[in-house]
Amino acid sequence: MPPERRYHHGDLRRALIEAAARLLRDEGIDGLSLRKLADQVGVSRMAPYHYFPDKHALLCALAARGFQDLTALIEAVRIEPGMRLDKDLRRFVRAYIHFATTHPEQYELMFGRTIWKNGVATPELRTVAWQSFRRYVDRVRDLVSAGTGRRSTRSLRVAQASWATLHGLCRLLLDGIYLDRKDMEAVSDEAVRLLRTGLTRQPSKRSGPLGSRVPKPKKRRR
């Protein structure tokens, strides 16, 4: 019996992704190959190709798994308006940074140029990535509504800006620009204050698409 027949339908794909995640963590993208993956799982050299036609498809599957894990994190962290907001936001920011720095190679696949700039994301990856951000926007919308007492069209912009802030902090760490954890903790606390302001600030009556004041038109001199 071929080794791959030991797996039920779907189990082999899951086992391949689990093994690929370990190889990615230990050896990076360059050390990952379908042949090495087959050897790790103990199946024929051709078995992985039934699920991943090439290495790029495998990388997309790993990135999709990362977004699924990120969505689970977004849903699991408790963030409530009121007196606990700062504490909850701080816990979320640090959980996000921990997620990125614990799985740096996977995080790079999720957001880096390997897939999005240099290749074509698979439909599965595009769907899972969109769903992850959509879930984040939903949570931000609920917090903005609770903080301002009204449904706001600012929610998408607040979500985009806050996610960009979190991603920027992670890149500083992953790229080696910030290596002092004490500094990063202070920076992340400042990010919490920025997030709280975005979540609770009342929009002005005259505001642009990002909530900024729109200057009144100057009167023409006669």
Short mmCIF file of C-alpha atoms in Angstrom, two decimals:
data_model
loop_
_atom_site.label_atom_id
_atom_site.label_comp_id
_atom_site.label_asym_id
_atom_site.label_seq_id
_atom_site.Cartn_x
_atom_site.Cartn_y
_atom_site.Cartn_z
CA MET A 1 0.00 0.00 0.00
CA PRO A 2 1.46 3.41 -0.94
CA PRO A 3 2.21 5.46 2.19
CA GLU A 4 -0.25 8.20 1.21
CA ARG A 5 -3.15 5.75 1.39
CA ARG A 6 -2.75 5.71 5.15
CA TYR A 7 -4.32 9.17 5.18
CA HIS A 8 -8.06 9.82 4.94
CA HIS A 9 -9.29 12.35 2.38
CA GLY A 10 -8.08 15.80 3.44
CA ASP A 11 -5.78 14.47 6.15
CA LEU A 12 -2.78 14.25 3.84
CA ARG A 13 -3.18 17.86 2.74
CA ARG A 14 -3.38 18.90 6.39
CA ALA A 15 -0.31 16.80 7.25
CA LEU A 16 1.61 18.34 4.34
CA ILE A 17 0.78 21.87 5.48
CA GLU A 18 1.78 21.07 9.07
CA ALA A 19 5.10 19.64 7.90
CA ALA A 20 5.62 22.58 5.52
CA ALA A 21 5.04 25.02 8.40
CA ARG A 22 7.79 23.29 10.39
CA LEU A 23 10.18 23.35 7.43
CA LEU A 24 9.38 27.02 6.84
CA ARG A 25 10.11 27.82 10.48
CA ASP A 26 13.35 25.84 10.60
CA GLU A 27 14.80 26.40 7.12
CA GLY A 28 12.96 29.37 5.62
CA ILE A 29 11.42 29.67 2.18
CA ASP A 30 14.62 28.63 0.39
CA GLY A 31 14.79 25.39 2.37
CA LEU A 32 11.23 24.40 1.55
CA SER A 33 10.54 22.09 -1.39
CA LEU A 34 7.83 19.63 -2.35
CA ARG A 35 10.36 16.81 -2.52
CA LYS A 36 11.68 17.52 0.97
CA LEU A 37 8.10 17.86 2.19
CA ALA A 38 7.23 14.40 0.83
CA ASP A 39 10.22 12.93 2.65
CA GLN A 40 9.18 14.63 5.89
CA VAL A 41 5.65 13.23 5.76
CA GLY A 42 6.77 9.82 4.48
CA VAL A 43 4.85 9.74 1.20
CA SER A 44 5.87 9.35 -2.42
CA ARG A 45 7.63 12.24 -4.11
CA MET A 46 4.58 12.82 -6.34
CA ALA A 47 1.98 12.82 -3.54
CA PRO A 48 2.25 16.54 -2.64
CA TYR A 49 1.62 17.50 -6.27
CA HIS A 50 -1.95 16.20 -5.98
CA TYR A 51 -2.63 19.14 -3.65
CA PHE A 52 -0.01 21.72 -4.64
CA PRO A 53 0.95 21.90 -8.33
CA ASP A 54 4.10 23.86 -7.45
CA LYS A 55 5.97 25.50 -4.59
CA HIS A 56 4.08 28.77 -5.06
CA ALA A 57 0.75 27.01 -4.40
CA LEU A 58 2.23 25.54 -1.23
CA LEU A 59 3.41 28.96 -0.05
CA CYS A 60 -0.07 30.36 -0.68
CA ALA A 61 -1.55 27.55 1.41
CA LEU A 62 0.83 28.39 4.26
CA ALA A 63 -0.11 32.07 4.04
CA ALA A 64 -3.81 31.13 4.05
CA ARG A 65 -3.27 29.10 7.19
CA GLY A 66 -1.58 32.13 8.75
CA PHE A 67 -4.62 34.31 8.01
CA GLN A 68 -6.90 31.68 9.51
CA ASP A 69 -4.80 31.76 12.69
CA LEU A 70 -4.86 35.58 12.66
CA THR A 71 -8.64 35.59 12.32
CA ALA A 72 -8.87 33.26 15.32
CA LEU A 73 -6.70 35.69 17.29
CA ILE A 74 -8.88 38.65 16.29
CA GLU A 75 -11.99 36.79 17.40
CA ALA A 76 -10.51 35.43 20.62
CA VAL A 77 -9.09 38.62 22.15
CA ARG A 78 -11.59 40.36 24.38
CA ILE A 79 -11.92 44.08 23.61
CA GLU A 80 -14.71 46.00 25.30
CA PRO A 81 -15.47 49.72 25.43
CA GLY A 82 -15.32 51.62 28.69
CA MET A 83 -12.82 51.44 31.52
CA ARG A 84 -11.19 48.24 30.19
CA LEU A 85 -10.55 49.56 26.69
CA ASP A 86 -6.89 50.53 27.17
CA LYS A 87 -6.07 47.26 28.90
CA ASP A 88 -7.87 45.20 26.25
CA LEU A 89 -6.24 47.08 23.38
CA ARG A 90 -2.82 46.63 24.96
CA ARG A 91 -3.44 42.89 25.21
CA PHE A 92 -4.52 42.75 21.57
CA VAL A 93 -1.55 44.78 20.30
CA ARG A 94 0.92 42.57 22.16
CA ALA A 95 -0.86 39.40 21.04
CA TYR A 96 -0.61 40.60 17.42
CA ILE A 97 3.10 41.41 17.76
CA HIS A 98 3.68 38.04 19.42
CA PHE A 99 1.88 36.31 16.55
CA ALA A 100 4.10 38.02 13.97
CA THR A 101 7.39 37.57 15.80
CA THR A 102 6.72 33.94 16.74
CA HIS A 103 6.08 33.00 13.10
CA PRO A 104 8.22 35.50 11.15
CA GLU A 105 8.54 33.44 7.95
CA GLN A 106 4.80 32.80 7.84
CA TYR A 107 4.04 36.46 8.55
CA GLU A 108 6.32 37.45 5.69
CA LEU A 109 4.36 35.14 3.37
CA MET A 110 1.08 36.66 4.55
CA PHE A 111 2.06 40.27 3.90
CA GLY A 112 5.33 40.26 1.95
CA ARG A 113 6.22 40.55 -1.70
CA THR A 114 6.97 36.83 -2.19
CA ILE A 115 3.31 36.24 -3.02
CA TRP A 116 1.59 39.60 -3.42
CA LYS A 117 4.24 41.40 -5.49
CA ASN A 118 6.20 38.65 -7.19
CA GLY A 119 3.46 36.09 -7.71
CA VAL A 120 -0.26 35.54 -7.96
CA ALA A 121 -2.25 34.71 -4.83
CA THR A 122 -4.50 31.67 -5.10
CA PRO A 123 -8.28 32.18 -4.82
CA GLU A 124 -8.19 30.44 -1.42
CA LEU A 125 -5.59 32.86 -0.10
CA ARG A 126 -7.39 35.94 -1.44
CA THR A 127 -10.64 34.80 0.17
CA VAL A 128 -9.12 33.96 3.55
CA ALA A 129 -7.07 37.19 3.66
CA TRP A 130 -10.16 39.27 2.82
CA GLN A 131 -12.23 37.46 5.45
CA SER A 132 -9.57 38.12 8.08
CA PHE A 133 -9.54 41.86 7.42
CA ARG A 134 -13.34 41.88 7.16
CA ARG A 135 -13.55 40.36 10.65
CA TYR A 136 -11.16 43.01 11.94
CA VAL A 137 -13.27 45.77 10.38
CA ASP A 138 -16.40 44.33 12.01
CA ARG A 139 -14.77 44.44 15.43
CA VAL A 140 -13.53 47.99 14.88
CA ARG A 141 -17.00 49.07 13.71
CA ASP A 142 -18.55 47.72 16.92
CA LEU A 143 -16.00 49.54 19.05
CA VAL A 144 -16.35 52.81 17.14
CA SER A 145 -20.13 52.63 17.47
CA ALA A 146 -19.87 51.94 21.21
CA GLY A 147 -17.30 54.71 21.70
CA THR A 148 -19.14 57.40 19.74
CA GLY A 149 -22.72 56.29 20.32
CA ARG A 150 -23.46 56.07 16.60
CA ARG A 151 -22.79 53.98 13.54
CA SER A 152 -19.90 55.55 11.71
CA THR A 153 -18.60 55.51 8.17
CA ARG A 154 -15.11 56.02 9.68
CA SER A 155 -14.84 52.37 10.73
CA LEU A 156 -13.13 51.18 7.55
CA ARG A 157 -10.55 53.99 7.67
CA VAL A 158 -9.89 53.43 11.38
CA ALA A 159 -9.44 49.71 10.70
CA GLN A 160 -7.07 50.38 7.80
CA ALA A 161 -4.99 52.90 9.77
CA SER A 162 -4.82 50.79 12.93
CA TRP A 163 -3.89 47.62 11.07
CA ALA A 164 -1.20 49.56 9.20
CA THR A 165 0.12 50.74 12.58
CA LEU A 166 0.27 47.18 13.94
CA HIS A 167 1.89 45.91 10.77
CA GLY A 168 4.48 48.70 10.90
CA LEU A 169 5.45 47.79 14.47
CA CYS A 170 5.86 44.16 13.46
CA ARG A 171 8.02 45.04 10.47
CA LEU A 172 10.31 47.14 12.68
CA LEU A 173 10.92 44.07 14.81
CA LEU A 174 11.14 41.50 12.03
CA ASP A 175 13.49 43.64 9.93
CA GLY A 176 15.81 44.12 12.89
CA ILE A 177 15.32 47.89 13.12
CA TYR A 178 14.06 47.65 16.70
CA LEU A 179 15.69 44.95 18.81
CA ASP A 180 15.12 46.47 22.24
CA ARG A 181 11.89 45.00 23.61
CA LYS A 182 11.58 47.74 26.22
CA ASP A 183 11.50 50.35 23.47
CA MET A 184 8.93 48.34 21.53
CA GLU A 185 6.71 48.01 24.57
CA ALA A 186 6.74 51.78 24.98
CA VAL A 187 6.01 52.23 21.26
CA SER A 188 3.19 49.70 21.40
CA ASP A 189 1.68 51.52 24.38
CA GLU A 190 1.72 54.71 22.30
CA ALA A 191 0.02 52.77 19.51
CA VAL A 192 -2.69 51.78 21.99
CA ARG A 193 -3.35 55.45 22.74
CA LEU A 194 -3.59 56.20 19.03
CA LEU A 195 -5.99 53.30 18.52
CA ARG A 196 -8.14 54.40 21.43
CA THR A 197 -8.34 57.92 20.01
CA GLY A 198 -9.41 56.58 16.64
CA LEU A 199 -12.03 54.35 18.22
CA THR A 200 -13.59 56.94 20.53
CA ARG A 201 -13.13 60.30 18.79
CA GLN A 202 -16.34 61.98 17.74
CA PRO A 203 -16.23 62.83 14.02
CA SER A 204 -16.39 66.53 13.24
CA LYS A 205 -19.33 67.93 11.32
CA ARG A 206 -17.07 68.93 8.47
CA SER A 207 -14.69 66.07 7.88
CA GLY A 208 -12.94 64.40 4.99
CA PRO A 209 -12.87 60.69 4.23
CA LEU A 210 -10.28 60.05 6.95
CA GLY A 211 -12.09 62.12 9.56
CA SER A 212 -9.77 65.11 9.25
CA ARG A 213 -11.05 68.66 9.25
CA VAL A 214 -11.87 70.04 5.86
CA PRO A 215 -10.81 73.69 5.63
CA LYS A 216 -13.55 76.13 4.82
CA PRO A 217 -13.29 77.55 1.31
CA LYS A 218 -11.70 80.98 1.25
CA LYS A 219 -13.82 83.85 0.14
CA ARG A 220 -12.69 85.43 -3.07
CA ARG A 221 -11.66 89.03 -2.85
CA ARG A 222 -13.56 91.34 -5.08
#
